[in-house]
């Protein structure tokens, strides 16, 4: 099954994509994670992406489309995949169609902007393995340390409050039109983000299995 998770930054796409990935045994493809790894490794594509990411802006379509195309051509994607953070613009969605990729379902996770600001402000991410935490809602056992690998759990640069406002604006302008894009194709299900992560997961899996 080929799935897309849509939602504002901080709506919980990554967490829910992981649940779907483990449940259906298909890979989770996060363009944000791929881009952050490229920045860390100083690749050419990482160099191109860094300034956009730090500013909370979108990386140019041709860069992310290239990354995604390479990733879904890999062997583990043969039986399906869950896209987390792609597409983020209408041209990216059209590029998927041009590649001949059939999307079965699109799940939108809807969270009010005010909640997003609170979630992202307290979010901490492990520098080593990418696990995410929240200082209030889901703190690591030892402050600043990842439960899974002991790495440092830090605030992402783009989770700074000023940048969050820009990311939300970008979401509403560039990405939210995809809700209607996929609604028009009869593929969209909206799930409302719950305060309990496991409650949201239940609704997401119901939508996947519907
Ligand atoms: P979030 O959903 O919390 O914003 P991501 O990890 O998905 O975080 O993305 C982080 C950043 O990576 C984005 O702000 C953007 O700069 C870049 N990015 C990720 N995916 C895309 C995409 N599909 N198109 C353009 N930029 C992207
Ligand atoms: Zn870790």
mmCIF file of C-alpha atoms and ligand atoms in Angstrom:
data_model
loop_
_atom_site.group_PDB
_atom_site.id
_atom_site.type_symbol
_atom_site.label_atom_id
_atom_site.label_comp_id
_atom_site.label_asym_id
_atom_site.label_seq_id
_atom_site.Cartn_x
_atom_site.Cartn_y
_atom_site.Cartn_z
ATOM 1 C CA UNK A 1 0.000 0.000 0.000
ATOM 2 C CA UNK A 2 1.321 3.466 -0.930
ATOM 3 C CA UNK A 3 0.312 6.064 1.627
ATOM 4 C CA UNK A 4 0.807 9.767 2.243
ATOM 5 C CA UNK A 5 0.588 11.520 5.608
ATOM 6 C CA UNK A 6 -0.311 15.190 5.354
ATOM 7 C CA UNK A 7 -0.300 17.722 8.142
ATOM 8 C CA UNK A 8 1.249 20.869 9.531
ATOM 9 C CA UNK A 9 4.746 20.742 10.997
ATOM 10 C CA UNK A 10 4.377 19.269 14.460
ATOM 11 C CA UNK A 11 1.036 17.610 13.750
ATOM 12 C CA UNK A 12 2.667 14.274 14.515
ATOM 13 C CA UNK A 13 3.268 12.967 10.999
ATOM 14 C CA UNK A 14 6.600 11.398 11.930
ATOM 15 C CA UNK A 15 5.251 9.584 14.985
ATOM 16 C CA UNK A 16 2.213 8.254 13.141
ATOM 17 C CA UNK A 17 4.243 7.319 10.075
ATOM 18 C CA UNK A 18 6.400 5.158 12.328
ATOM 19 C CA UNK A 19 3.325 3.411 13.727
ATOM 20 C CA UNK A 20 2.003 2.706 10.229
ATOM 21 C CA UNK A 21 5.437 1.560 9.088
ATOM 22 C CA UNK A 22 5.697 -0.940 11.943
ATOM 23 C CA UNK A 23 2.110 -2.123 11.583
ATOM 24 C CA UNK A 24 2.095 -2.636 7.817
ATOM 25 C CA UNK A 25 5.787 -3.455 7.558
ATOM 26 C CA UNK A 26 6.448 -0.848 4.882
ATOM 27 C CA UNK A 27 9.220 1.771 5.002
ATOM 28 C CA UNK A 28 8.619 5.265 6.335
ATOM 29 C CA UNK A 29 10.064 7.852 3.975
ATOM 30 C CA UNK A 30 10.646 11.197 5.641
ATOM 31 C CA UNK A 31 12.073 13.831 3.319
ATOM 32 C CA UNK A 32 12.877 15.962 6.387
ATOM 33 C CA UNK A 33 15.025 13.169 7.871
ATOM 34 C CA UNK A 34 16.737 12.520 4.537
ATOM 35 C CA UNK A 35 17.474 16.232 4.162
ATOM 36 C CA UNK A 36 18.787 16.565 7.730
ATOM 37 C CA UNK A 37 21.112 13.608 7.143
ATOM 38 C CA UNK A 38 22.335 15.235 3.914
ATOM 39 C CA UNK A 39 23.027 18.491 5.777
ATOM 40 C CA UNK A 40 24.883 16.621 8.509
ATOM 41 C CA UNK A 41 26.985 14.746 5.979
ATOM 42 C CA UNK A 42 27.688 17.925 4.008
ATOM 43 C CA UNK A 43 26.557 16.462 0.661
ATOM 44 C CA UNK A 44 25.886 18.733 -2.303
ATOM 45 C CA UNK A 45 22.161 18.403 -1.816
ATOM 46 C CA UNK A 46 22.568 19.117 1.902
ATOM 47 C CA UNK A 47 24.452 22.311 1.127
ATOM 48 C CA UNK A 48 21.631 23.421 -1.161
ATOM 49 C CA UNK A 49 18.965 22.603 1.421
ATOM 50 C CA UNK A 50 20.457 23.975 4.634
ATOM 51 C CA UNK A 51 19.611 27.675 4.383
ATOM 52 C CA UNK A 52 16.003 26.935 3.408
ATOM 53 C CA UNK A 53 15.549 24.518 6.283
ATOM 54 C CA UNK A 54 17.072 26.807 8.889
ATOM 55 C CA UNK A 55 14.708 29.569 7.779
ATOM 56 C CA UNK A 56 11.658 27.295 7.975
ATOM 57 C CA UNK A 57 11.159 27.607 4.221
ATOM 58 C CA UNK A 58 10.602 24.776 1.767
ATOM 59 C CA UNK A 59 13.562 23.297 -0.044
ATOM 60 C CA UNK A 60 13.106 23.821 -3.825
ATOM 61 C CA UNK A 61 10.840 21.254 -5.499
ATOM 62 C CA UNK A 62 13.489 19.921 -7.911
ATOM 63 C CA UNK A 63 15.804 19.046 -5.002
ATOM 64 C CA UNK A 64 13.213 17.124 -2.949
ATOM 65 C CA UNK A 65 11.612 15.499 -5.977
ATOM 66 C CA UNK A 66 15.040 14.124 -6.964
ATOM 67 C CA UNK A 67 15.617 12.789 -3.458
ATOM 68 C CA UNK A 68 12.216 11.132 -3.312
ATOM 69 C CA UNK A 69 12.525 9.567 -6.739
ATOM 70 C CA UNK A 70 15.820 7.902 -5.774
ATOM 71 C CA UNK A 71 14.439 6.705 -2.461
ATOM 72 C CA UNK A 72 11.285 5.044 -3.769
ATOM 73 C CA UNK A 73 13.305 3.278 -6.457
ATOM 74 C CA UNK A 74 15.026 1.281 -3.693
ATOM 75 C CA UNK A 75 14.155 -2.366 -3.174
ATOM 76 C CA UNK A 76 12.377 -2.033 0.170
ATOM 77 C CA UNK A 77 9.694 0.148 -1.428
ATOM 78 C CA UNK A 78 8.421 -2.634 -3.713
ATOM 79 C CA UNK A 79 5.514 -3.553 -1.439
ATOM 80 C CA UNK A 80 4.591 -0.009 -0.569
ATOM 81 C CA UNK A 81 5.689 2.901 1.573
ATOM 82 C CA UNK A 82 4.434 5.686 3.756
ATOM 83 C CA UNK A 83 5.471 9.200 2.757
ATOM 84 C CA UNK A 84 5.987 11.565 5.680
ATOM 85 C CA UNK A 85 6.552 15.170 4.650
ATOM 86 C CA UNK A 86 6.195 14.673 0.907
ATOM 87 C CA UNK A 87 4.482 16.000 -1.151
ATOM 88 C CA UNK A 88 4.416 19.481 0.345
ATOM 89 C CA UNK A 89 3.441 21.441 -2.752
ATOM 90 C CA UNK A 90 1.070 20.802 -5.649
ATOM 91 C CA UNK A 91 4.000 20.472 -8.107
ATOM 92 C CA UNK A 92 5.487 17.765 -5.856
ATOM 93 C CA UNK A 93 2.166 15.875 -5.914
ATOM 94 C CA UNK A 94 2.055 16.212 -9.693
ATOM 95 C CA UNK A 95 5.629 14.925 -9.903
ATOM 96 C CA UNK A 96 4.521 11.760 -8.074
ATOM 97 C CA UNK A 97 1.813 11.280 -10.688
ATOM 98 C CA UNK A 98 4.312 11.881 -13.493
ATOM 99 C CA UNK A 99 6.540 9.182 -11.994
ATOM 100 C CA UNK A 100 3.582 6.804 -12.294
ATOM 101 C CA UNK A 101 3.301 6.322 -8.530
ATOM 102 C CA UNK A 102 -0.175 5.171 -7.497
ATOM 103 C CA UNK A 103 -1.243 6.533 -4.132
ATOM 104 C CA UNK A 104 -3.839 4.451 -2.292
ATOM 105 C CA UNK A 105 -4.696 6.738 0.607
ATOM 106 C CA UNK A 106 -3.840 10.148 1.971
ATOM 107 C CA UNK A 107 -4.315 10.764 5.666
ATOM 108 C CA UNK A 108 -4.415 14.307 6.912
ATOM 109 C CA UNK A 109 -3.626 14.851 10.583
ATOM 110 C CA UNK A 110 -5.386 18.044 11.602
ATOM 111 C CA UNK A 111 -4.162 20.032 14.618
ATOM 112 C CA UNK A 112 -5.020 23.678 15.432
ATOM 113 C CA UNK A 113 -2.166 26.184 14.956
ATOM 114 C CA UNK A 114 -2.161 27.120 18.644
ATOM 115 C CA UNK A 115 -1.501 23.490 19.639
ATOM 116 C CA UNK A 116 1.210 23.239 16.989
ATOM 117 C CA UNK A 117 3.081 26.156 18.521
ATOM 118 C CA UNK A 118 3.003 24.520 21.953
ATOM 119 C CA UNK A 119 4.081 21.153 20.589
ATOM 120 C CA UNK A 120 7.007 22.410 18.530
ATOM 121 C CA UNK A 121 8.281 24.771 21.216
ATOM 122 C CA UNK A 122 8.734 21.832 23.600
ATOM 123 C CA UNK A 123 9.903 19.299 21.038
ATOM 124 C CA UNK A 124 13.332 17.745 21.435
ATOM 125 C CA UNK A 125 14.945 15.469 18.871
ATOM 126 C CA UNK A 126 17.782 12.996 19.372
ATOM 127 C CA UNK A 127 20.827 14.122 17.408
ATOM 128 C CA UNK A 128 21.896 10.527 16.893
ATOM 129 C CA UNK A 129 18.805 8.460 16.121
ATOM 130 C CA UNK A 130 16.078 11.025 15.426
ATOM 131 C CA UNK A 131 13.731 9.886 18.229
ATOM 132 C CA UNK A 132 11.435 12.723 19.297
ATOM 133 C CA UNK A 133 10.396 13.885 22.751
ATOM 134 C CA UNK A 134 8.455 16.729 24.325
ATOM 135 C CA UNK A 135 9.688 18.404 27.486
ATOM 136 C CA UNK A 136 6.175 18.392 28.925
ATOM 137 C CA UNK A 137 4.083 15.741 27.155
ATOM 138 C CA UNK A 138 6.703 13.043 26.531
ATOM 139 C CA UNK A 139 9.962 13.834 28.335
ATOM 140 C CA UNK A 140 12.986 11.536 28.083
ATOM 141 C CA UNK A 141 13.786 9.703 31.330
ATOM 142 C CA UNK A 142 16.979 11.692 31.745
ATOM 143 C CA UNK A 143 16.674 15.351 30.751
ATOM 144 C CA UNK A 144 18.392 16.069 27.436
ATOM 145 C CA UNK A 145 19.273 12.408 26.800
ATOM 146 C CA UNK A 146 17.628 10.001 24.370
ATOM 147 C CA UNK A 147 15.956 6.953 26.006
ATOM 148 C CA UNK A 148 16.705 4.769 22.994
ATOM 149 C CA UNK A 149 20.373 5.484 22.335
ATOM 150 C CA UNK A 150 21.669 7.878 24.976
ATOM 151 C CA UNK A 151 22.334 10.597 22.362
ATOM 152 C CA UNK A 152 21.604 14.265 23.013
ATOM 153 C CA UNK A 153 17.947 15.288 22.771
ATOM 154 C CA UNK A 154 18.074 18.878 21.510
ATOM 155 C CA UNK A 155 15.793 21.512 20.040
ATOM 156 C CA UNK A 156 15.846 21.604 16.260
ATOM 157 C CA UNK A 157 16.943 24.993 14.931
ATOM 158 C CA UNK A 158 13.699 25.347 13.017
ATOM 159 C CA UNK A 159 11.628 24.705 16.160
ATOM 160 C CA UNK A 160 12.561 28.162 17.480
ATOM 161 C CA UNK A 161 9.298 30.142 17.962
ATOM 162 C CA UNK A 162 9.960 32.751 15.205
ATOM 163 C CA UNK A 163 10.700 30.000 12.711
ATOM 164 C CA UNK A 164 7.628 28.005 13.713
ATOM 165 C CA UNK A 165 5.437 30.960 12.712
ATOM 166 C CA UNK A 166 7.075 30.983 9.256
ATOM 167 C CA UNK A 167 6.704 27.207 8.887
ATOM 168 C CA UNK A 168 3.004 27.414 9.697
ATOM 169 C CA UNK A 169 2.541 30.193 7.162
ATOM 170 C CA UNK A 170 4.344 28.109 4.546
ATOM 171 C CA UNK A 171 2.154 25.148 5.443
ATOM 172 C CA UNK A 172 -1.065 27.078 4.948
ATOM 173 C CA UNK A 173 0.086 28.657 1.701
ATOM 174 C CA UNK A 174 1.947 25.852 -0.044
ATOM 175 C CA UNK A 175 0.892 22.530 1.500
ATOM 176 C CA UNK A 176 -2.716 22.914 2.687
ATOM 177 C CA UNK A 177 -3.950 23.089 -0.968
ATOM 178 C CA UNK A 178 -3.015 19.399 -1.174
ATOM 179 C CA UNK A 179 -5.973 18.624 1.093
ATOM 180 C CA UNK A 180 -8.366 19.655 -1.674
ATOM 181 C CA UNK A 181 -6.098 18.153 -4.332
ATOM 182 C CA UNK A 182 -6.453 14.672 -2.800
ATOM 183 C CA UNK A 183 -10.048 15.193 -1.657
ATOM 184 C CA UNK A 184 -10.883 15.783 -5.303
ATOM 185 C CA UNK A 185 -9.396 12.394 -6.119
ATOM 186 C CA UNK A 186 -11.398 10.689 -3.368
ATOM 187 C CA UNK A 187 -8.276 9.643 -1.486
ATOM 188 C CA UNK A 188 -8.331 11.864 1.581
ATOM 189 C CA UNK A 189 -9.277 10.993 5.149
ATOM 190 C CA UNK A 190 -8.919 13.619 7.884
ATOM 191 C CA UNK A 191 -7.952 12.488 11.370
ATOM 192 C CA UNK A 192 -8.074 14.979 14.230
ATOM 193 C CA UNK A 193 -4.957 14.890 16.379
ATOM 194 C CA UNK A 194 -5.811 13.798 19.945
ATOM 195 C CA UNK A 195 -3.983 14.759 23.110
ATOM 196 C CA UNK A 196 -3.021 11.092 23.575
ATOM 197 C CA UNK A 197 -0.676 9.958 20.815
ATOM 198 C CA UNK A 198 -2.032 6.391 21.017
ATOM 199 C CA UNK A 199 -5.578 7.694 20.442
ATOM 200 C CA UNK A 200 -4.460 9.417 17.267
ATOM 201 C CA UNK A 201 -2.691 6.227 16.172
ATOM 202 C CA UNK A 202 -5.902 4.274 16.616
ATOM 203 C CA UNK A 203 -7.778 6.704 14.361
ATOM 204 C CA UNK A 204 -4.952 6.735 11.822
ATOM 205 C CA UNK A 205 -4.862 2.931 11.601
ATOM 206 C CA UNK A 206 -8.654 2.854 11.246
ATOM 207 C CA UNK A 207 -8.327 5.269 8.337
ATOM 208 C CA UNK A 208 -5.569 3.161 6.751
ATOM 209 C CA UNK A 209 -7.648 -0.010 7.063
ATOM 210 C CA UNK A 210 -10.950 1.548 5.983
HETATM 211 P P1 LIG B 1 8.180 19.369 9.884
HETATM 212 O O1 LIG B 1 7.089 18.557 9.272
HETATM 213 O O2 LIG B 1 8.171 19.291 11.358
HETATM 214 O O3 LIG B 1 8.300 20.758 9.340
HETATM 215 P P2 LIG B 1 10.219 17.914 8.403
HETATM 216 O O4 LIG B 1 11.262 17.146 9.101
HETATM 217 O O5 LIG B 1 9.213 17.181 7.612
HETATM 218 O O6 LIG B 1 9.573 18.761 9.542
HETATM 219 O O7 LIG B 1 10.903 18.990 7.450
HETATM 220 C C1 LIG B 1 11.909 19.873 7.888
HETATM 221 C C2 LIG B 1 12.283 20.828 6.781
HETATM 222 O O8 LIG B 1 12.792 20.093 5.669
HETATM 223 C C3 LIG B 1 11.140 21.645 6.202
HETATM 224 O O9 LIG B 1 10.890 22.812 6.952
HETATM 225 C C4 LIG B 1 11.667 21.961 4.801
HETATM 226 O O10 LIG B 1 12.635 22.994 4.851
HETATM 227 C C5 LIG B 1 12.385 20.686 4.439
HETATM 228 N N1 LIG B 1 11.506 19.734 3.718
HETATM 229 C C6 LIG B 1 11.144 18.490 4.134
HETATM 230 N N2 LIG B 1 10.334 17.895 3.235
HETATM 231 C C7 LIG B 1 10.182 18.783 2.228
HETATM 232 C C8 LIG B 1 9.447 18.793 1.014
HETATM 233 N N3 LIG B 1 8.697 17.740 0.632
HETATM 234 N N4 LIG B 1 9.528 19.894 0.219
HETATM 235 C C9 LIG B 1 10.278 20.950 0.563
HETATM 236 N N5 LIG B 1 10.973 21.033 1.699
HETATM 237 C C10 LIG B 1 10.944 19.961 2.528
HETATM 238 ZN ZN1 LIG B 2 18.575 8.500 20.143
#
